[in-house]
Coordinates of C-alpha atoms and ligand atoms in Angstrom, one line a residue:
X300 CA -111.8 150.8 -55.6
X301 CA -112.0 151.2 -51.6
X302 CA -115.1 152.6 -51.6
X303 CA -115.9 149.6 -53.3
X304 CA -114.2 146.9 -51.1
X305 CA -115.6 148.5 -48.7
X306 CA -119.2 148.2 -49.5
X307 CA -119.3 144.9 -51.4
X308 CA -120.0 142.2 -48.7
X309 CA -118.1 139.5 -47.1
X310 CA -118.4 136.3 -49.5
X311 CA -116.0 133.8 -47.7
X312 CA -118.1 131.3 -46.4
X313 CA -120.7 130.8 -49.2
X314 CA -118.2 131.1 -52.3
X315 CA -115.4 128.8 -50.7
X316 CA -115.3 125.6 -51.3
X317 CA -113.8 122.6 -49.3
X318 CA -110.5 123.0 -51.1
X319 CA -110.2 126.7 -49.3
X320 CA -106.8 126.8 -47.8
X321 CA -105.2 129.0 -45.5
X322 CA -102.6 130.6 -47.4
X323 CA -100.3 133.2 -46.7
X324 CA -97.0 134.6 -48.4
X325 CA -95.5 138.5 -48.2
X326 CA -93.6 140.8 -51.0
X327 CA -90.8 142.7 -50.6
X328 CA -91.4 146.4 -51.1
X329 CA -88.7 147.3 -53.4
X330 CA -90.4 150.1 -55.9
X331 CA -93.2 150.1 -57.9
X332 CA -94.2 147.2 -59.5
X333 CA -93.1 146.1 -63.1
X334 CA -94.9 143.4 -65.7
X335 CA -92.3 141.1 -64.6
X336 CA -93.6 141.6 -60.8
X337 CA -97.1 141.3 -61.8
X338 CA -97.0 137.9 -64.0
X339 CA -94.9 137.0 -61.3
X340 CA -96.5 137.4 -58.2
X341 CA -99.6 139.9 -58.1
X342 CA -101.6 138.1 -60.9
X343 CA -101.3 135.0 -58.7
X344 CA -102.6 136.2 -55.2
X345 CA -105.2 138.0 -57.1
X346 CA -106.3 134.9 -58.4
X347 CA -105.8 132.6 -55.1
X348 CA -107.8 134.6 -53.4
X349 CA -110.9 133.8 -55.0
X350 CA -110.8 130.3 -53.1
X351 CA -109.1 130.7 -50.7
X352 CA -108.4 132.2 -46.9
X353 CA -105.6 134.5 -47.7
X354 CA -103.5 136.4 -45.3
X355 CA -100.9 138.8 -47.5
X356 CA -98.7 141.5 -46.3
X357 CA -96.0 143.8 -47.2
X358 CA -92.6 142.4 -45.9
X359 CA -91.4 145.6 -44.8
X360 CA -88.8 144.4 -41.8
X361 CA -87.8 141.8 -45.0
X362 CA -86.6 145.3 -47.2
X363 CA -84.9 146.6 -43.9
X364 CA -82.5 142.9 -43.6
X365 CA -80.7 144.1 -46.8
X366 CA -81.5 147.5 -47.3
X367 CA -81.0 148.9 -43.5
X368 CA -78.4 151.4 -44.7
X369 CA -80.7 152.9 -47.5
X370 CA -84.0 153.4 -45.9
X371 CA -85.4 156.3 -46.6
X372 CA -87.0 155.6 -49.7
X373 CA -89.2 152.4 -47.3
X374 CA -92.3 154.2 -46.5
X375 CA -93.1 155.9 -50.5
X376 CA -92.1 152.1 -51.3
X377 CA -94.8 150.6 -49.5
X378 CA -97.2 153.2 -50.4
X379 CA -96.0 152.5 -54.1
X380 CA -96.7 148.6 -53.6
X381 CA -99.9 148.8 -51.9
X382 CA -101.4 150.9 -54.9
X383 CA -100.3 148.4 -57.2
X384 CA -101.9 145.7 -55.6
X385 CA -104.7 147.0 -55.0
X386 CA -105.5 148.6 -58.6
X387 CA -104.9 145.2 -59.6
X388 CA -107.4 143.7 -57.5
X389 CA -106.2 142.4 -54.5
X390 CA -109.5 142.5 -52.5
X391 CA -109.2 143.5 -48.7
X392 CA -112.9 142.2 -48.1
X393 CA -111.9 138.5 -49.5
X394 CA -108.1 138.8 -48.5
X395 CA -106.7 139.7 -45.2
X396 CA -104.1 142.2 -46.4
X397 CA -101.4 144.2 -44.0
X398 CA -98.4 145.3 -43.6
X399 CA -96.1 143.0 -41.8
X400 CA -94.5 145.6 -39.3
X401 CA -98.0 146.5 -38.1
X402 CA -98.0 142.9 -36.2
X403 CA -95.8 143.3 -33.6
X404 CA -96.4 139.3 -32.7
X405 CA -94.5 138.3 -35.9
X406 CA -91.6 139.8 -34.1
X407 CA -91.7 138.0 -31.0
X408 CA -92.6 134.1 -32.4
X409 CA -89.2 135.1 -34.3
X410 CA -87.6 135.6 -31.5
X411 CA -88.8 132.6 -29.9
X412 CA -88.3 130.5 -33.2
X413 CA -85.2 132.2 -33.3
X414 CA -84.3 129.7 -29.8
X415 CA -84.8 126.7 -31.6
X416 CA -83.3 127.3 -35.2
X417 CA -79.7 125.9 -35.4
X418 CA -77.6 128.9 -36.9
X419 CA -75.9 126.0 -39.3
X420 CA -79.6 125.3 -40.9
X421 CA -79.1 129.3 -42.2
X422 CA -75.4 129.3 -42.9
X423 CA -75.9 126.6 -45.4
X424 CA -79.0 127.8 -46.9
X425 CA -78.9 127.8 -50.8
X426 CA -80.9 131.1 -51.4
X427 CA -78.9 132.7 -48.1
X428 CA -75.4 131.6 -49.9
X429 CA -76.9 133.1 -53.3
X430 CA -78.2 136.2 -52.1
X431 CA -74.1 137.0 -50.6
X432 CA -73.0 136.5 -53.7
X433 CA -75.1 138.7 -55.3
X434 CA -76.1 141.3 -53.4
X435 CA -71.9 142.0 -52.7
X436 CA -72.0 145.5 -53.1
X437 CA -74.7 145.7 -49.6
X438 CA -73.5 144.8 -46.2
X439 CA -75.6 141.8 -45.6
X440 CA -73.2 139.8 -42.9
X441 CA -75.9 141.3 -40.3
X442 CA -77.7 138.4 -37.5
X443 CA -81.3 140.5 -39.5
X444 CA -80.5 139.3 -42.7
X445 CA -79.4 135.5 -41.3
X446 CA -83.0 135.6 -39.5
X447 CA -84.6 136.4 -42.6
X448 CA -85.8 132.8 -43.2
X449 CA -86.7 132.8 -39.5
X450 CA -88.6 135.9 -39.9
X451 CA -90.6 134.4 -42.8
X452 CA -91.2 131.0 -41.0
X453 CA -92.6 133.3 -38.4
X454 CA -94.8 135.1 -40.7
X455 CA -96.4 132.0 -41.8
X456 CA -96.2 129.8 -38.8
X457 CA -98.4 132.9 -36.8
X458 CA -101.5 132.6 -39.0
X459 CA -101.0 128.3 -39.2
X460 CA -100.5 128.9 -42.7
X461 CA -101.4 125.9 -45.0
X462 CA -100.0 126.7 -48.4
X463 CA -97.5 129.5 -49.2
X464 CA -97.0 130.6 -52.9
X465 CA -93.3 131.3 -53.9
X466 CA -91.3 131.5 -56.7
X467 CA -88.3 129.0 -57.3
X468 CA -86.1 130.7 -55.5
X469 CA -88.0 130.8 -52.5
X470 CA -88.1 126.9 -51.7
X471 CA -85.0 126.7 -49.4
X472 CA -86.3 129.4 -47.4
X473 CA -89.9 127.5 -47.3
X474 CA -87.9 124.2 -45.9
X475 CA -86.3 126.1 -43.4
X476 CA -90.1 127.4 -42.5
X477 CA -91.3 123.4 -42.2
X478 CA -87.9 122.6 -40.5
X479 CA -88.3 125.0 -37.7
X480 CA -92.1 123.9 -37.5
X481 CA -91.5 120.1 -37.1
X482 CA -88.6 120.7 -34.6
X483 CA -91.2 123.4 -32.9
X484 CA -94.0 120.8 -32.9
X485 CA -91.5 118.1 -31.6
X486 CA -90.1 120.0 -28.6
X487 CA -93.7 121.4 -27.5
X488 CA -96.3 119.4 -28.7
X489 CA -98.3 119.8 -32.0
X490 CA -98.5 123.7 -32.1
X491 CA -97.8 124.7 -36.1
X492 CA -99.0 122.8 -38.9
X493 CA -96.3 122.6 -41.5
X494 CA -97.2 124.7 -44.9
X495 CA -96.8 123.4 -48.3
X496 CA -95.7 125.4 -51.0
X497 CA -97.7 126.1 -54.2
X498 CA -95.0 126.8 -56.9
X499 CA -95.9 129.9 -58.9
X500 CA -95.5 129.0 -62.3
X501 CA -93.5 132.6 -63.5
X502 CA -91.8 131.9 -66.5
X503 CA -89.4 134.9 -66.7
X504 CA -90.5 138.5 -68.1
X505 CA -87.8 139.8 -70.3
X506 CA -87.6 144.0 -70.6
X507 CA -87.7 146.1 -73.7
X508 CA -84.2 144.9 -74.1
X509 CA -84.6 141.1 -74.3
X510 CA -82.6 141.0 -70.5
X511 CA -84.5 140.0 -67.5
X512 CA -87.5 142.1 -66.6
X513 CA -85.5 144.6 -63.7
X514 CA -85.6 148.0 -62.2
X515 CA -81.6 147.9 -62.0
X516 CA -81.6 147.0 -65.7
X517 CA -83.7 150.2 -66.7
X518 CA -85.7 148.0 -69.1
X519 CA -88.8 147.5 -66.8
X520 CA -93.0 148.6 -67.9
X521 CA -94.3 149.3 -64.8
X522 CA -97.7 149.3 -64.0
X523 CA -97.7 152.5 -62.9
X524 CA -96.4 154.2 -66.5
X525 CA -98.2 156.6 -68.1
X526 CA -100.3 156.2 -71.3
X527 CA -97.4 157.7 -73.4
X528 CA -94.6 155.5 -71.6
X529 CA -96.5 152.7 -71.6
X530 CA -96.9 152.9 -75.4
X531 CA -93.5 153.9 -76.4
X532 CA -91.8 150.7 -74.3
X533 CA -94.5 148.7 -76.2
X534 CA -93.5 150.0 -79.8
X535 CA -90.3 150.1 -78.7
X536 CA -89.4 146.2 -77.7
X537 CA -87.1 144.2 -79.0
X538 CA -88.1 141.9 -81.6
X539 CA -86.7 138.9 -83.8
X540 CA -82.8 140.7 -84.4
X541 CA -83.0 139.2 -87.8
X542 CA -85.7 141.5 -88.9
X543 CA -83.2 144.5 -89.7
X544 CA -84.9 146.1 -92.2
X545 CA -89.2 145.9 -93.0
X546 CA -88.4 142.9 -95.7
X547 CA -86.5 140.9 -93.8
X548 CA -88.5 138.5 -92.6
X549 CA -88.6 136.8 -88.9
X550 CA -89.8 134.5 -86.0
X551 CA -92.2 134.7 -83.8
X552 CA -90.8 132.2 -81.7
X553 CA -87.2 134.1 -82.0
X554 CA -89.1 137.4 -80.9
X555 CA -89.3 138.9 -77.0
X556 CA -92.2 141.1 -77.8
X557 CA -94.2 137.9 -79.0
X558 CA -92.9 135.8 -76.5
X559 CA -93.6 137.9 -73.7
X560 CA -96.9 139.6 -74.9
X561 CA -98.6 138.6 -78.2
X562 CA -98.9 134.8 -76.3
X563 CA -100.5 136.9 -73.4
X564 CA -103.0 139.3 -75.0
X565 CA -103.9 137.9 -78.5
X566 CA -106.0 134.9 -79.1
X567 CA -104.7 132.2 -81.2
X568 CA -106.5 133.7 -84.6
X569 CA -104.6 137.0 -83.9
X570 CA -101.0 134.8 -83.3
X571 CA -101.7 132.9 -86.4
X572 CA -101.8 136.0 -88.4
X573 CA -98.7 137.7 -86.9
X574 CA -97.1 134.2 -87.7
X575 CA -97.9 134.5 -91.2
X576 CA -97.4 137.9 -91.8
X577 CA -94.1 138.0 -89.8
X578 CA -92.5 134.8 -91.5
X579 CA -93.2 136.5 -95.2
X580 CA -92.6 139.9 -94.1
X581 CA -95.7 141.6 -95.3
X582 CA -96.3 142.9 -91.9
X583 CA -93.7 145.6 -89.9
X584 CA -92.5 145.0 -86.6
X585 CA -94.2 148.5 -85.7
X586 CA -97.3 147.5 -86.8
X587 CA -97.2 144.4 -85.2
X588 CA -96.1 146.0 -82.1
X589 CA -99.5 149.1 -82.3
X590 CA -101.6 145.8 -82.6
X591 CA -100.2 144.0 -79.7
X592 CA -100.8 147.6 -77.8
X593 CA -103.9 148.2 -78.7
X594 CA -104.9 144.6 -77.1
X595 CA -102.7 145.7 -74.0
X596 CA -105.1 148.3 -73.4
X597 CA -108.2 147.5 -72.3
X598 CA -106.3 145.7 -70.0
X599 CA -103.6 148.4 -68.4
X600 CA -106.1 151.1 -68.8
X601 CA -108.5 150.1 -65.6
X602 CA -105.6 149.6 -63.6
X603 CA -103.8 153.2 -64.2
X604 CA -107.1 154.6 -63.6
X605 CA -107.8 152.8 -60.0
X606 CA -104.1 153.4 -59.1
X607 CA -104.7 157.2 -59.8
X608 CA -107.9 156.7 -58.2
X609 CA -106.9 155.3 -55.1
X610 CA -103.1 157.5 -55.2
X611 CA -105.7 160.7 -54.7
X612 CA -107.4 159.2 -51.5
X613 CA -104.1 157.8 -49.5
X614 CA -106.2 158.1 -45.9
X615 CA -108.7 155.6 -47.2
X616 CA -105.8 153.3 -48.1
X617 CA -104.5 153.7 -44.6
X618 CA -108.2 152.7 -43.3
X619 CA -108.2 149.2 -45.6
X620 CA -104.7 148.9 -43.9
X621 CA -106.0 149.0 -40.6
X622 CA -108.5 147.0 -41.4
X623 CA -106.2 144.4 -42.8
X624 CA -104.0 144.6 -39.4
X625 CA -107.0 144.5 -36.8
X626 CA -108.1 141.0 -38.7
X627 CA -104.7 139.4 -39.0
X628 CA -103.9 140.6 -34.9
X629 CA -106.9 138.8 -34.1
X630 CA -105.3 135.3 -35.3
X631 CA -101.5 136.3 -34.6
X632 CA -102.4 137.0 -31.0
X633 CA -104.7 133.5 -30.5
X634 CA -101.3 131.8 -32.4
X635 CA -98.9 133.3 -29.1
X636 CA -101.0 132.9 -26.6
X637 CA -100.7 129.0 -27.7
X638 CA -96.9 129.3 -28.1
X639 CA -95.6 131.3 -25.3
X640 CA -97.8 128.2 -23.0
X641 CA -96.4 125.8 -24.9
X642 CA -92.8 127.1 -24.3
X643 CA -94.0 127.4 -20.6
X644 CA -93.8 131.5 -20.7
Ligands
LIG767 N1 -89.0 136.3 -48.9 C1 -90.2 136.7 -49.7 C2 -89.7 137.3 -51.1 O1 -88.6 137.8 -51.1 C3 -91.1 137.6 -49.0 C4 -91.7 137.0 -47.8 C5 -91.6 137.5 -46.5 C6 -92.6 135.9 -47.8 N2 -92.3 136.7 -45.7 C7 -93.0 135.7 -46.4 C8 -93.1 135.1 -48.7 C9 -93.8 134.7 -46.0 C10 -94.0 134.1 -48.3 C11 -94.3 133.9 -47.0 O2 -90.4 137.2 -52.0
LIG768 FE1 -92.0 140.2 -83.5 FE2 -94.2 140.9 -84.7 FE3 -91.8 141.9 -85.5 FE4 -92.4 139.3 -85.9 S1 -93.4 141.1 -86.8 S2 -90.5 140.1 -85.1 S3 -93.7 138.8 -84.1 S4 -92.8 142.2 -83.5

């Protein structure tokens, strides 16, 4: 689609409305990107985007605060996580879209935040307490990975970010952000506004084993499957455990492939039928499963082809990329020229 993005012209001002925000939020690159990932997080900015002035990046230095020891795999990561955003839709003409290390000046408003951000306000952190726990097999005691809210206040703060979308998890990290911003804006005068956060909805995405959606659990679709994968991990999802055998009848509502998928991709005449024919049994979990696929379809198919599109053509990527940066420097830089004269540098 670059050629594309490239061509199609600049809609902002006559498509946006007076309810256009400013809004900007990064992603981890951690891998390519699953189902779970996408009703998570991609769907969304693809979606926000249409109204809005939106500034997202690849949190690259955010992978390096737990993942510093294991970094090799970073670069093919991002690479990974840029195709699937972009087959996906993520449009760099509406969307101001970049990787975060590319803008040096998040770096140094961290640094500076970093002067005014009590060490106790991180220590305590809910998510920050969390994330010990349960990343315990990494070294995470590092001063990176206690900046990382710091970091992500910076990230916002830089573009005078209005509305941030985040999952649940996310919030502590967010009030840290309009924390540091109020104490910022107290100290030196009114230079951040403070961002609000638009809760993204993500009810969770359970894998082909009923468990939580995850590339650790080995039960992930990614969007980046082939045809044949892609089919088999359809076919292949768990359903309602008390359908053992084809005449044992079931639930829809007791079943992770309906739950998941059937609610997403077939319309209420198509659920009503797989109610029936699943509650009396005259319909196999298979076939219910090839239906459910063949809906999937006309929906995964344009996006493998625009990520195999795009994967042969990685210099044009790298041109959208640098586009992306040269537009979000233009604002970062304004943002510290404000800051370092406000903290009389
Ligand atoms: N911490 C976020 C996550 O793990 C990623 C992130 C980095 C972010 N900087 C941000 C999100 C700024 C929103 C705004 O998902
Ligand atoms: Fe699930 Fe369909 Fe099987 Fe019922 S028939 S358990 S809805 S896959």
């Amino acid at each position: 689609m670059v050629r594309k993005i490239l061509d199609c012209h600049d809609s902002r001002s006559e498509s946006r409305n007076d309810q256009s925000k400013r809004i900007v939020s990064g992603i981890r690159p951690t891998g390519k990107s699953h189902l779970g990932n996408y009703f998570g997080a991609l769907q969304n900015w693809v979606e926000l985007q249409k109204q809005n002035d939106c500034f997202f990046f690849i949190a690259d230095w955010h992978a390096l605060t737990t993942d510093y020891q294991n970094s090799s795999e970073l670069s093919k990561n991002i690479e990974e996580l840029v195709l699937d955003l972009l087959s996906c839709g993520l449009n760099p003409k509406k969307s101001t879209f970049f990787i975060q290390s590319h803008i040096k000046e998040h770096s140094e408003l961290f640094l500076l935040l970093s002067m005014i951000t009590p060490v106790g306000w991180l220590e305590r952190n809910p998510t920050y307490k969390d994330q010990i726990q349960e990343l315990s097999a990494k070294d995470i005691t590092n001063l990176g990975f206690l900046g990382y809210p710091v970091l992500q206040a910076a990230d916002i703060l830089i573009y005078q970010g209005e509305a941030v979308p985040v999952g649940r998890d996310q919030l502590p990290y967010l009030e840290v952000c309009r924390e540091i911003a109020r104490r910022a804006n107290h100290l030196y005068g009114n230079i951040f506004k403070e961002p609000q956060p638009i809760l993204t909805q993500s009810p969770l995405i359970q894998g082909t084993d009923g468990r939580k959606m995850s590339k650790s659990y080995n039960n992930a679709i990614y969007l980046s499957d082939s045809e044949e994968d892609f089919k088999k991990k359809i076919i292949t999802f768990i359903t309602d455990p008390k359908r053992q055998r084809r005449t044992d009848p079931g639930d829809p509502k007791d079943c992770p492939a309906f739950q998941n998928f059937h609610k997403r991709f077939m319309n209420q005449e198509e659920q009503a039928e797989i109610y029936k024919g699943c509650t009396t049994a005259s319909i196999g979990c298979v076939d219910c499963k090839t239906k459910l696929y063949h809906n999937i379809h006309p929906w995964i198919f344009p996006i493998r082809e625009e990520r195999k599109r795009l994967s042969k053509d990685r210099k044009s990527l790298y041109t959208v990329l640098e586009e992306g940066a040269q537009k979000a420097r233009k604002i970062a830089s304004k943002t510290m020229e404000i800051v370092r004269a406000a903290f009389h540098l």
